[in-house]
CSV table of C-alpha atoms in Angstrom, one decimal:
chain,number,residue,atom,x,y,z
A,1,MET,CA,0.0,0.0,0.0
A,2,VAL,CA,2.9,2.4,0.7
A,3,ASN,CA,4.2,1.7,-2.8
A,4,ARG,CA,0.7,2.3,-4.2
A,5,LYS,CA,0.3,-1.1,-5.8
A,6,THR,CA,-2.8,-3.2,-6.4
A,7,GLY,CA,-2.9,-6.8,-5.2
A,8,THR,CA,-4.3,-9.4,-2.8
A,9,PHE,CA,-2.9,-12.0,-0.4
A,10,SER,CA,-4.2,-14.1,2.5
A,11,MET,CA,-2.9,-15.2,5.8
A,12,GLU,CA,-3.9,-16.7,9.2
A,13,VAL,CA,-4.1,-14.1,11.9
A,14,THR,CA,-5.1,-13.9,15.6
A,15,LYS,CA,-7.7,-11.4,16.8
A,16,SER,CA,-8.1,-10.5,20.4
A,17,VAL,CA,-11.6,-10.4,21.9
A,18,ASP,CA,-13.2,-10.1,25.3
A,19,LYS,CA,-11.0,-7.0,26.0
A,20,GLY,CA,-7.9,-8.8,25.1
A,21,LYS,CA,-8.5,-11.8,27.3
A,22,ARG,CA,-9.3,-14.3,24.6
A,23,VAL,CA,-8.1,-15.0,21.0
A,24,LEU,CA,-9.8,-15.9,17.8
A,25,VAL,CA,-7.8,-17.5,15.0
A,26,LEU,CA,-9.0,-16.2,11.6
A,27,HIS,CA,-8.0,-16.7,8.0
A,28,ASN,CA,-8.2,-13.3,6.3
A,29,ASP,CA,-8.1,-12.3,2.6
A,30,TYR,CA,-6.6,-8.8,2.0
A,31,TYR,CA,-7.2,-6.6,-1.0
A,32,TYR,CA,-5.4,-3.3,-1.6
A,33,THR,CA,-5.0,-0.7,-4.3
A,34,TYR,CA,-4.1,3.0,-4.7
A,35,ILE,CA,-6.7,5.7,-5.1
A,36,LYS,CA,-6.1,7.5,-8.3
A,37,GLY,CA,-5.5,11.3,-8.1
A,38,THR,CA,-4.7,11.1,-4.4
A,39,PRO,CA,-1.7,10.2,-2.2
A,40,PHE,CA,-3.8,7.5,-0.5
A,41,SER,CA,-4.3,3.7,-0.8
A,42,LEU,CA,-7.2,1.5,0.3
A,43,GLY,CA,-7.0,-1.8,2.0
A,44,VAL,CA,-9.8,-4.2,2.9
A,45,ALA,CA,-9.5,-7.4,5.1
A,46,LEU,CA,-12.3,-10.0,4.8
A,47,SER,CA,-12.4,-13.0,7.1
A,48,ARG,CA,-13.2,-16.3,5.4
A,49,GLY,CA,-15.7,-18.7,6.9
A,50,HIS,CA,-19.3,-18.8,7.9
A,51,GLY,CA,-20.4,-15.3,7.0
A,52,LYS,CA,-20.3,-15.8,3.3
A,53,TYR,CA,-23.1,-18.3,3.2
A,54,PHE,CA,-26.6,-18.2,4.6
A,55,PHE,CA,-29.9,-20.1,4.8
A,56,ARG,CA,-33.1,-19.3,2.9
A,57,GLY,CA,-36.0,-21.6,3.7
A,58,ASN,CA,-39.4,-22.4,2.5
A,59,VAL,CA,-41.8,-20.8,5.1
A,60,THR,CA,-44.9,-18.8,4.7
A,61,VAL,CA,-45.2,-15.2,6.0
A,62,GLU,CA,-48.0,-16.2,8.3
A,63,GLU,CA,-46.1,-18.9,10.2
A,64,GLY,CA,-43.0,-16.8,10.2
A,65,LEU,CA,-44.7,-13.9,11.9
A,66,HIS,CA,-46.5,-16.1,14.3
A,67,ASP,CA,-43.2,-17.6,15.6
A,68,LEU,CA,-41.4,-14.3,15.4
A,69,GLU,CA,-43.9,-12.7,17.8
A,70,HIS,CA,-43.5,-15.4,20.5
A,71,PRO,CA,-42.4,-14.1,23.9
A,72,ASP,CA,-39.2,-16.1,24.0
A,73,VAL,CA,-38.0,-14.6,20.7
A,74,ALA,CA,-35.8,-11.5,20.6
A,75,LEU,CA,-34.2,-9.6,17.7
A,76,ALA,CA,-31.0,-7.7,17.8
A,77,ASP,CA,-32.0,-4.3,19.2
A,78,GLU,CA,-29.4,-2.3,17.3
A,79,TRP,CA,-29.8,-4.1,13.9
A,80,THR,CA,-31.8,-2.5,11.2
A,81,TYR,CA,-34.3,-4.9,9.8
A,82,CYS,CA,-36.5,-1.9,8.9
A,83,ASN,CA,-35.5,1.8,8.8
A,84,THR,CA,-37.8,3.2,11.5
A,85,ASP,CA,-35.8,6.6,11.7
A,86,GLU,CA,-36.7,7.7,8.2
A,87,HIS,CA,-40.3,8.9,9.0
A,88,PRO,CA,-41.4,10.3,12.4
A,89,GLU,CA,-44.5,8.1,12.6
A,90,HIS,CA,-42.3,4.9,12.4
A,91,ARG,CA,-40.0,5.8,15.3
A,92,TYR,CA,-42.2,4.3,18.0
A,93,LEU,CA,-42.2,0.9,16.3
A,94,SER,CA,-40.1,-2.0,17.5
A,95,GLN,CA,-38.3,-4.0,14.8
A,96,ILE,CA,-40.8,-6.8,15.0
A,97,GLU,CA,-43.7,-4.4,14.7
A,98,ALA,CA,-42.1,-2.7,11.8
A,99,ILE,CA,-41.5,-6.1,10.1
A,100,LYS,CA,-45.2,-7.0,10.6
A,101,ILE,CA,-46.3,-3.7,9.0
A,102,TYR,CA,-43.9,-4.0,6.1
A,103,LEU,CA,-45.0,-7.5,5.3
A,104,SER,CA,-48.7,-6.4,5.3
A,105,GLY,CA,-47.9,-4.0,2.5
A,106,GLN,CA,-49.9,-1.2,4.2
A,107,GLU,CA,-47.0,1.2,4.6
A,108,PRO,CA,-45.0,1.8,1.4
A,109,ARG,CA,-42.8,4.5,3.0
A,110,LEU,CA,-41.4,1.9,5.4
A,111,HIS,CA,-38.1,0.6,3.9
A,112,CYS,CA,-36.9,-2.8,5.1
A,113,ASP,CA,-34.2,-5.3,4.2
A,114,LYS,CA,-36.3,-7.9,2.4
A,115,GLU,CA,-33.6,-10.6,2.3
A,116,LEU,CA,-32.8,-10.3,6.0
A,117,ILE,CA,-36.5,-10.5,6.9
A,118,GLN,CA,-36.9,-13.6,4.8
A,119,GLU,CA,-34.0,-15.2,6.5
A,120,VAL,CA,-35.1,-14.3,10.1
A,121,LEU,CA,-38.7,-15.6,9.4
A,122,PHE,CA,-37.1,-18.9,8.4
A,123,ASP,CA,-35.1,-18.9,11.6
A,124,ALA,CA,-38.1,-18.2,13.7
A,125,VAL,CA,-40.1,-21.1,12.2
A,126,VAL,CA,-37.2,-23.7,12.3
A,127,THR,CA,-36.4,-22.9,16.0
A,128,ALA,CA,-40.0,-22.7,17.1
A,129,PRO,CA,-40.1,-26.2,18.6
A,130,LEU,CA,-37.4,-25.2,21.1
A,131,GLU,CA,-40.0,-23.9,23.5
A,132,ALA,CA,-41.8,-27.3,23.8
A,133,TYR,CA,-38.4,-29.1,23.8
A,134,TRP,CA,-36.9,-27.0,26.6
A,135,THR,CA,-40.2,-27.1,28.6
A,136,SER,CA,-40.2,-30.9,28.5
A,137,LEU,CA,-36.7,-30.8,30.0
A,138,VAL,CA,-37.9,-28.5,32.8
A,139,LEU,CA,-40.8,-30.9,33.6
A,140,ASN,CA,-38.3,-33.8,33.8
A,141,LYS,CA,-35.8,-31.8,35.7
A,142,SER,CA,-35.5,-34.5,38.4
A,143,GLU,CA,-33.9,-36.7,35.7
A,144,ASN,CA,-31.3,-34.0,34.8
A,145,SER,CA,-30.8,-32.4,38.2
A,146,ASP,CA,-27.2,-33.3,38.2
A,147,LYS,CA,-26.6,-31.5,34.9
A,148,GLY,CA,-26.3,-28.1,36.6
A,149,VAL,CA,-27.7,-26.2,33.6
A,150,GLU,CA,-29.0,-22.8,34.5
A,151,ILE,CA,-29.9,-21.4,31.0
A,152,ALA,CA,-30.2,-22.7,27.5
A,153,TYR,CA,-29.8,-20.3,24.6
A,154,LEU,CA,-29.7,-20.1,20.8
A,155,GLY,CA,-28.7,-17.4,18.4
A,156,THR,CA,-28.9,-17.3,14.6
A,157,ARG,CA,-27.0,-15.4,11.9
A,158,THR,CA,-30.0,-13.1,11.4
A,159,GLY,CA,-29.9,-11.8,15.0
A,160,LEU,CA,-32.7,-13.9,16.3
A,161,SER,CA,-32.2,-15.4,19.8
A,162,ARG,CA,-34.2,-17.7,22.1
A,163,ILE,CA,-33.4,-18.4,25.8
A,164,ASN,CA,-34.9,-20.6,28.4
A,165,LEU,CA,-34.2,-20.5,32.2
A,166,PHE,CA,-33.9,-23.8,34.1
A,167,VAL,CA,-33.7,-21.9,37.4
A,168,VAL,CA,-35.6,-18.9,38.8
A,169,PRO,CA,-33.9,-15.6,37.7
A,170,ASP,CA,-32.6,-14.8,41.2
A,171,GLU,CA,-30.6,-18.0,41.2
A,172,LEU,CA,-28.7,-17.3,38.0
A,173,THR,CA,-25.0,-17.2,38.8
A,174,ASN,CA,-24.4,-14.6,36.1
A,175,GLN,CA,-27.3,-12.1,36.5
A,176,ASP,CA,-26.3,-10.1,33.4
A,177,PHE,CA,-25.9,-12.9,30.9
A,178,LEU,CA,-27.9,-12.2,27.7
A,179,THR,CA,-29.3,-8.9,29.1
A,180,ALA,CA,-28.8,-5.4,28.0
A,181,GLU,CA,-26.0,-5.1,30.5
A,182,ASP,CA,-24.1,-7.9,28.9
A,183,LYS,CA,-22.4,-6.0,26.1
A,184,GLU,CA,-20.3,-8.9,24.9
A,185,GLY,CA,-23.1,-11.5,25.1
A,186,VAL,CA,-25.9,-10.0,23.1
A,187,PHE,CA,-26.4,-9.1,19.4
A,188,ASN,CA,-25.4,-5.4,19.1
A,189,ALA,CA,-24.1,-2.9,16.6
A,190,ASP,CA,-20.9,-5.0,16.2
A,191,HIS,CA,-23.2,-7.7,14.9
A,192,PHE,CA,-22.4,-10.9,16.8
A,193,PRO,CA,-21.9,-11.7,20.5
A,194,LEU,CA,-18.7,-13.2,21.8
A,195,TRP,CA,-20.1,-16.7,22.4
A,196,TYR,CA,-21.4,-16.8,18.8
A,197,LYS,CA,-18.2,-15.6,17.2
A,198,ARG,CA,-16.0,-18.0,19.1
A,199,ALA,CA,-18.2,-21.0,18.4
A,200,ALA,CA,-18.5,-20.0,14.7
A,201,GLU,CA,-14.7,-20.1,14.2
A,202,GLN,CA,-14.4,-23.6,15.8
A,203,VAL,CA,-14.2,-27.0,14.0
A,204,PRO,CA,-17.9,-28.0,13.1
A,205,GLY,CA,-19.4,-30.3,15.6
A,206,THR,CA,-17.2,-29.3,18.6
A,207,PHE,CA,-18.2,-27.3,21.7
A,208,ILE,CA,-16.3,-24.4,23.0
A,209,TYR,CA,-16.2,-23.9,26.8
A,210,SER,CA,-15.5,-20.7,28.6
A,211,LEU,CA,-14.9,-19.8,32.2
A,212,PRO,CA,-15.3,-16.2,33.4
A,213,PHE,CA,-12.0,-14.7,34.5
A,214,SER,CA,-13.5,-13.6,37.8
A,215,SER,CA,-14.3,-17.2,38.8
A,216,GLY,CA,-10.8,-17.8,40.3
A,217,SER,CA,-11.8,-15.6,43.3
A,218,GLU,CA,-15.2,-17.1,43.8
A,219,ASN,CA,-16.5,-20.3,45.3
A,220,ARG,CA,-18.6,-21.3,42.4
A,221,SER,CA,-18.0,-20.9,38.7
A,222,VAL,CA,-20.2,-21.1,35.6
A,223,VAL,CA,-19.1,-22.8,32.4
A,224,LEU,CA,-20.4,-21.3,29.2
A,225,ALA,CA,-20.7,-23.9,26.4
A,226,SER,CA,-21.7,-23.2,22.8
A,227,THR,CA,-21.4,-24.9,19.4
A,228,ALA,CA,-22.1,-23.9,15.8
A,229,ILE,CA,-24.9,-25.8,14.0
A,230,GLN,CA,-23.9,-26.3,10.3
A,231,LEU,CA,-25.6,-27.9,7.4
A,232,LEU,CA,-22.5,-29.6,6.1
A,233,ASP,CA,-19.3,-30.7,7.8
A,234,GLU,CA,-17.2,-28.2,5.9
A,235,ARG,CA,-15.9,-24.7,6.6
A,236,LYS,CA,-17.8,-23.3,3.6
A,237,SER,CA,-21.1,-24.5,4.9
A,238,PRO,CA,-23.5,-21.9,6.2
A,239,ILE,CA,-24.1,-21.8,10.0
A,240,ALA,CA,-27.7,-22.2,11.0
A,241,ALA,CA,-27.2,-21.1,14.6
A,242,VAL,CA,-25.0,-21.2,17.7
A,243,ALA,CA,-26.6,-23.0,20.6
A,244,LEU,CA,-26.7,-24.1,24.1
A,245,PRO,CA,-25.2,-26.7,26.5
A,246,PRO,CA,-24.6,-30.2,25.0
A,247,ALA,CA,-27.2,-31.9,27.2
A,248,TYR,CA,-29.9,-29.6,25.8
A,249,PHE,CA,-29.0,-29.8,22.1
A,250,PRO,CA,-32.3,-30.1,20.2
A,251,PRO,CA,-32.5,-33.0,17.8
A,252,PHE,CA,-34.7,-31.1,15.3
A,253,LEU,CA,-31.8,-28.7,14.6
A,254,LYS,CA,-29.6,-31.5,13.2
A,255,PRO,CA,-28.2,-30.9,9.7
A,256,GLU,CA,-30.4,-33.5,8.0
A,257,THR,CA,-33.6,-31.9,9.5
A,258,LEU,CA,-32.6,-28.4,8.4
A,259,ALA,CA,-31.7,-29.6,4.9
A,260,ALA,CA,-35.3,-30.8,4.5
A,261,ARG,CA,-36.6,-27.2,4.8
A,262,MET,CA,-34.1,-25.6,2.4
A,263,PHE,CA,-34.9,-24.4,-1.1
């Protein structure tokens, strides 16, 4: 770039996350060129992997909206599925409300990301059985009482998340986990939470486990476990979601089940 040349190369790099406490290993492609008529050059780094591919499934708007409006579903607060800032009358809308109005076709001035909405509706439908699945685990908690699981969670590439508590909120070891106070744990303006990014960069089918750094001075510690759910056992395969402790892995999110719903 200093010599004002045009070219590309790739290399494996490490990126610090969690305020420098943890590391991601990435394979980046770099592109660079000079800007004609100026003394400047431009360089772009793109990480290879899961972000290039995505799911589009065969679901109807009606079933997608029904599952999207469920109480255990949340969308990334800072993501723009619909532009609610463009017109004053839209600013009171939540993103889910805006999506519903957009799909009804009643407000032509509401501009939304059609492809992202199509993908998030698919995610809502495919993950809808989680509520009944996790509820059945709660009802049979006596059989799993030695598991020690406090919370199960799932997040998708489209910013949709579902959580289920297996203890009352006051008994959670980490009271801030997956709340607005948990800046590294929720989908935010930087797109993906730390537990999602770390799992997405792991070998498919493996779980990544994390201990909070503060646990060394406490009598009890919490292990955070997550894994990426992929359609194929290849790095180029799209990631359907990142999910939950191993004992609570839902069988209906297995690759062969997801594949049956694809275009």
